[in-house]
Short mmCIF file of C-alpha atoms in Angstrom, two decimals:
data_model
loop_
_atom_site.label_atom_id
_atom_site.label_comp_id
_atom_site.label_asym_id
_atom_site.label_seq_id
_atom_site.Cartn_x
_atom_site.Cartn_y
_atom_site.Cartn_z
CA UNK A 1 -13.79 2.60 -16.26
CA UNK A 2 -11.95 0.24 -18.54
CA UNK A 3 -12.80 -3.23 -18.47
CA UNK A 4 -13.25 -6.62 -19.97
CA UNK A 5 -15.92 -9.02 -20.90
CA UNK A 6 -15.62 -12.56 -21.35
CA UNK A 7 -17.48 -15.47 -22.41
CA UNK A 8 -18.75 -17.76 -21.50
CA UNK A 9 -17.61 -17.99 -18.27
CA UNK A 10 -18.08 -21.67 -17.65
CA UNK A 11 -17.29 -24.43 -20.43
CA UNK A 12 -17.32 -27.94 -20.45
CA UNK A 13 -16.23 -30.19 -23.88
CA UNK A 14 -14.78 -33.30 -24.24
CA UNK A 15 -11.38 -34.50 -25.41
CA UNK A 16 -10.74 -33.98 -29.25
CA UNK A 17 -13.61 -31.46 -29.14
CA UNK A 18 -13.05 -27.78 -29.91
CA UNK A 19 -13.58 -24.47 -27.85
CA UNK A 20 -13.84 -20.53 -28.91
CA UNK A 21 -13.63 -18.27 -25.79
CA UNK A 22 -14.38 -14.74 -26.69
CA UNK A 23 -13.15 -11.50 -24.95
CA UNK A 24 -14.90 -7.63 -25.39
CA UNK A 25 -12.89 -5.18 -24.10
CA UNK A 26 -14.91 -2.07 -23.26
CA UNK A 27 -14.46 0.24 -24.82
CA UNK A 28 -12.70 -0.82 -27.72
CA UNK A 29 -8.99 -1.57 -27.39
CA UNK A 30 -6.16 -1.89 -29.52
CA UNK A 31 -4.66 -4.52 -27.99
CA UNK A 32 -5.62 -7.59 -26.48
CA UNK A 33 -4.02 -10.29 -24.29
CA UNK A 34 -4.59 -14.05 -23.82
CA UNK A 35 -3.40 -15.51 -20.42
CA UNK A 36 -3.72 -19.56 -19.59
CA UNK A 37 -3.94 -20.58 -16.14
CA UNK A 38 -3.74 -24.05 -14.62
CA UNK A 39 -5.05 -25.19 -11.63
CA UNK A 40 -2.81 -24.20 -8.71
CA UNK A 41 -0.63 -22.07 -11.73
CA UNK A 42 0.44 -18.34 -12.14
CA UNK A 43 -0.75 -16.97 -15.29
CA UNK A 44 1.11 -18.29 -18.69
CA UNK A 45 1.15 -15.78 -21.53
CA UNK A 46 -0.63 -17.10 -24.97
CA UNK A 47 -0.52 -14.51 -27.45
CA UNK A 48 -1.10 -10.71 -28.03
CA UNK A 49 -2.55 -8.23 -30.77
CA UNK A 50 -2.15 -4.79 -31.48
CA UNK A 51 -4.29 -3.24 -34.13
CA UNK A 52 -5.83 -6.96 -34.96
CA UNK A 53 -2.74 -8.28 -36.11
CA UNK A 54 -0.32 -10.59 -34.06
CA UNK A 55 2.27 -8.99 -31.45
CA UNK A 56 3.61 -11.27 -29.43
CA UNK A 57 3.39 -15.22 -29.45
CA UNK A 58 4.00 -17.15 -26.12
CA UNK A 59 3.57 -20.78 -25.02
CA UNK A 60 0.41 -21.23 -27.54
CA UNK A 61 0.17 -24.70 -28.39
CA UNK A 62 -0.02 -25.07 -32.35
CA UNK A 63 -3.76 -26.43 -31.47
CA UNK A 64 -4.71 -23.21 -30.09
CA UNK A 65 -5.74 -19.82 -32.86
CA UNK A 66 -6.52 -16.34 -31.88
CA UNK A 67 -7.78 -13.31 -33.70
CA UNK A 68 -8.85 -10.06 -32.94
CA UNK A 69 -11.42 -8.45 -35.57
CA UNK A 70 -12.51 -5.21 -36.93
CA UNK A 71 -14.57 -4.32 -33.93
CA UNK A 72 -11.63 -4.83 -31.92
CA UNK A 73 -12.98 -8.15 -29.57
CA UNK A 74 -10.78 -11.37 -30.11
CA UNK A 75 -11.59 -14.80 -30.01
CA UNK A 76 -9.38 -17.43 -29.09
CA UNK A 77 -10.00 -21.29 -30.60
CA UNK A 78 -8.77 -24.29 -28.96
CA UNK A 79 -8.95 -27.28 -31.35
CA UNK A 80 -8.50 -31.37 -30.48
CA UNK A 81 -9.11 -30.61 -26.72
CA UNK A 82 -7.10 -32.58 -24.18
CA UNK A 83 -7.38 -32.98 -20.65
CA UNK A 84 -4.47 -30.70 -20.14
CA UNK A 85 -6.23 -28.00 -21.23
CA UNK A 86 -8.54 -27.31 -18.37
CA UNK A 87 -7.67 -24.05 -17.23
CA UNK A 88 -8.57 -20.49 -16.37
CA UNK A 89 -8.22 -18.48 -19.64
CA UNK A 90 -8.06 -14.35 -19.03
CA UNK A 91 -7.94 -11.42 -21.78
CA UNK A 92 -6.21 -8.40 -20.57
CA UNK A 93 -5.78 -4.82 -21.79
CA UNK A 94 -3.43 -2.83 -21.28
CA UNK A 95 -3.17 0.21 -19.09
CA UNK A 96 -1.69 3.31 -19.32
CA UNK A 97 1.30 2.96 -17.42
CA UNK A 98 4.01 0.38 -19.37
CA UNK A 99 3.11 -3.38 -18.97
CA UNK A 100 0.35 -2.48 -17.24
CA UNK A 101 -2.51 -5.27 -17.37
CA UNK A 102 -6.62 -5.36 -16.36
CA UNK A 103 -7.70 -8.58 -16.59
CA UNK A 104 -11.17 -10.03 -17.54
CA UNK A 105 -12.73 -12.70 -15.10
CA UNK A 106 -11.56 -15.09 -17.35
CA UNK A 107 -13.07 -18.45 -18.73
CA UNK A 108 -13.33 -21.52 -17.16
CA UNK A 109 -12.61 -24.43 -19.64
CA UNK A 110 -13.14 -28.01 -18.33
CA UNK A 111 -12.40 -30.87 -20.46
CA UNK A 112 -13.83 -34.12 -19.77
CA UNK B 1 14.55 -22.56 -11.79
CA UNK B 2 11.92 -20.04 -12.99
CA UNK B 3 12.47 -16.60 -13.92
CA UNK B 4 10.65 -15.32 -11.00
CA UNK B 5 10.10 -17.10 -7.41
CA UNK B 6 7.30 -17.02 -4.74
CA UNK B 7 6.69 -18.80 -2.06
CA UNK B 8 3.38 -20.57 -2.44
CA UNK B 9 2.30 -20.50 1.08
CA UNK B 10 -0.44 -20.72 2.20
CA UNK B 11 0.85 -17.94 4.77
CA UNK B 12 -1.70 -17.93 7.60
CA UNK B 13 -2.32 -14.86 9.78
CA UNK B 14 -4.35 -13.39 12.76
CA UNK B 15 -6.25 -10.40 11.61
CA UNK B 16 -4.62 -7.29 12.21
CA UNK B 17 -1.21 -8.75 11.89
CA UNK B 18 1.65 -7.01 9.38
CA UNK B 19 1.55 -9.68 6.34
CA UNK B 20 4.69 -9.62 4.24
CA UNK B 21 4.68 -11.75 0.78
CA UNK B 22 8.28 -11.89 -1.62
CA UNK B 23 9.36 -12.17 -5.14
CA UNK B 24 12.94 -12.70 -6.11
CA UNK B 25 13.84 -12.81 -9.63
CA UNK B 26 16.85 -13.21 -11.92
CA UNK B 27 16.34 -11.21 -15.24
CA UNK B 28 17.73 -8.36 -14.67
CA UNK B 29 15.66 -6.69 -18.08
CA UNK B 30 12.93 -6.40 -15.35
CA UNK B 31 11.97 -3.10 -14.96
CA UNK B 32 8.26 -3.08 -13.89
CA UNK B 33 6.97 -4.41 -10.83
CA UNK B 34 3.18 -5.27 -10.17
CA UNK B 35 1.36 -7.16 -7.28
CA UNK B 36 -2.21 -9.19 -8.38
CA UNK B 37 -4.78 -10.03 -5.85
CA UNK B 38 -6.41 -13.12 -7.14
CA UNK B 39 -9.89 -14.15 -5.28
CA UNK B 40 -10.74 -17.59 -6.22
CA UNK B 41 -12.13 -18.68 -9.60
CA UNK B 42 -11.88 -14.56 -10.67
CA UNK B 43 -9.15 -12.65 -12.51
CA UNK B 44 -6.15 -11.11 -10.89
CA UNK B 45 -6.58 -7.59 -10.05
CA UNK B 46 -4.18 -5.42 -10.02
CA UNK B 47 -3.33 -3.79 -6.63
CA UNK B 48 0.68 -2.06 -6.88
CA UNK B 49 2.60 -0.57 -9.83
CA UNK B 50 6.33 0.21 -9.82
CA UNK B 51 8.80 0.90 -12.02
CA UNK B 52 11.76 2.42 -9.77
CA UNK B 53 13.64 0.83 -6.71
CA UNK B 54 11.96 1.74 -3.48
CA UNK B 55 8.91 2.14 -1.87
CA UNK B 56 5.45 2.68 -2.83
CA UNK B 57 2.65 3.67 -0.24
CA UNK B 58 -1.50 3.39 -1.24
CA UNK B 59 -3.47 3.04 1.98
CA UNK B 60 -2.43 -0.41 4.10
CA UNK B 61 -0.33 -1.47 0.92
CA UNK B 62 3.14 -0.72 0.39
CA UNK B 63 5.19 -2.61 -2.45
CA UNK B 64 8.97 -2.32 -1.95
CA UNK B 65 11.38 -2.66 -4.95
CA UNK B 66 15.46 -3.39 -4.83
CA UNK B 67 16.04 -3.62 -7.95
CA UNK B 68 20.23 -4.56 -7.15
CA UNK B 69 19.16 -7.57 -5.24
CA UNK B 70 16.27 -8.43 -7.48
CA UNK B 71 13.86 -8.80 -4.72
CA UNK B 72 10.15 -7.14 -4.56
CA UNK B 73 7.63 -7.30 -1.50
CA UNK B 74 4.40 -6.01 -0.58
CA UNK B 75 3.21 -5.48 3.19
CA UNK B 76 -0.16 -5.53 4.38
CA UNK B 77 -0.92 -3.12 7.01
CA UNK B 78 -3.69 -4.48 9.21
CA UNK B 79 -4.73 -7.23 6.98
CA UNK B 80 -8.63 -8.14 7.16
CA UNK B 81 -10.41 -11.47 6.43
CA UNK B 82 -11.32 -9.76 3.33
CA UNK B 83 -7.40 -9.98 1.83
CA UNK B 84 -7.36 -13.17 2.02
CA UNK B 85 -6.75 -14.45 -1.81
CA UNK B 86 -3.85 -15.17 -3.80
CA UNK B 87 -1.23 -12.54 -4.30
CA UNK B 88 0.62 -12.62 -7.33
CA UNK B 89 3.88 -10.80 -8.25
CA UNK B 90 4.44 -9.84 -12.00
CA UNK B 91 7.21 -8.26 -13.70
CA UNK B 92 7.76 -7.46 -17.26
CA UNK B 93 10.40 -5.44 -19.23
CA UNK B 94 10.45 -2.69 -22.01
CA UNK B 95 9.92 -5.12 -24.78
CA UNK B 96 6.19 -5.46 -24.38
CA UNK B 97 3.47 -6.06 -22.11
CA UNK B 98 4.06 -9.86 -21.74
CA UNK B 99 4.32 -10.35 -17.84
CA UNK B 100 5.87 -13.12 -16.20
CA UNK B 101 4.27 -13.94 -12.93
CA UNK B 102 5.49 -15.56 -9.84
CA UNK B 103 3.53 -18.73 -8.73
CA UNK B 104 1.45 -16.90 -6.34
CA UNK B 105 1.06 -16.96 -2.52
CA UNK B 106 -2.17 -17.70 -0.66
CA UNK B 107 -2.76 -15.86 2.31
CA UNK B 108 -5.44 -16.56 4.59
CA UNK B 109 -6.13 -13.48 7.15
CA UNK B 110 -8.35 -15.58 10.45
CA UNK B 111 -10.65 -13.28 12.26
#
């Protein structure tokens, strides 16, 4: 079965420090979805890629970076860290069926 | 007001009771409906797909859809201790597969 891997699960970094979550979806997958969610929130929508290039750009602060590389995983950087930014982050893939998402388990970013 | 709405609960049941959890939504490019079960601290899984007004039946699930009063539910057929998490509604449109989700609703199922 499809699925996704993501790490590390846990992080903890200061303010002003910087963060790369990384998310492997098995198998390899064109495209590849960032989520951000707060404590107590419903999933926000980061940014997208199809075919390692850009697709869709949500409510990514200009702080944030993604990429997704040859192998098809993508990384997603988080520079100049602020407290705001402690969150649940989740990759998704996309099913078969039209908007159809599988999240990862997601990364746990605390910023102290 | 936000695109979609959901009460946040938490929604606190007997188990064995009928549990019955809302979305209500006002972009009318919608055309997807999915419900999320969230267990804390993990990633939402996905539990109902629909795409047409209606209803849609997998074991004690069923998601309902009226798509001309823009208003989705899911019912819980003899809901266990073992439901209890956070349901999320999502809907997206054509466009892509962004999602917009509601703000969840935690339901706690008491044995």
């Amino acid at each position: 079965a499809a699925g996704v891997i993501q790490s590390p699960r846990h992080l903890i970094k200061e303010k002003r420090e910087t963060a790369t979550l990384k998310c492997y979806p098995i198998p390899r997958h064109d495209t590849v979805y960032w989520y951000q969610q707060g404590p107590g929130q419903d999933p926000q929508f980061l940014i997208s890629f199809y075919e390692k290039m850009q697709s869709d750009k949500g409510s990514i602060p200009d702080r944030f970076s993604a990429q997704q590389f040859s192998d098809y995983h993508s990384e997603l950087n988080m520079s100049s860290l602020e407290l705001g930014d402690s969150a649940l982050y989740f990759c998704a893939i996309r099913g078969r069926r039209t908007g159809e998402l599988f999240f990862g388990e997601g990364s746990r970013l605390t910023v102290l | 007001q936000k695109e979609v709405e959901q009460d946040p609960g938490p929604l606190s049941v007997p188990e064995g009771a009928i549990v019955s959890l809302n979305c209500t939504y006002s972009n009318s490019a919608f055309q997807y409906f999915m419900w999320y079960r969230q267990y804390s601290r993990k990633g939402p899984e996905l539990l109902m797909y629909t795409y047409s007004s209606g209803n849609k039946e997998d074991g004690r699930f069923t998601a309902q859809v009226d798509k001309s009063s823009k208003y989705i539910s899911l019912f819980i057929r003899d809901s266990q201790p073992s439901d209890s998490a956070t349901y999320l509604c999502a809907m997206g449109n054509n466009a892509g597969n962004m999602l917009t989700f509601g703000g969840g609703t935690r339901l706690m199922v008491k044995p």
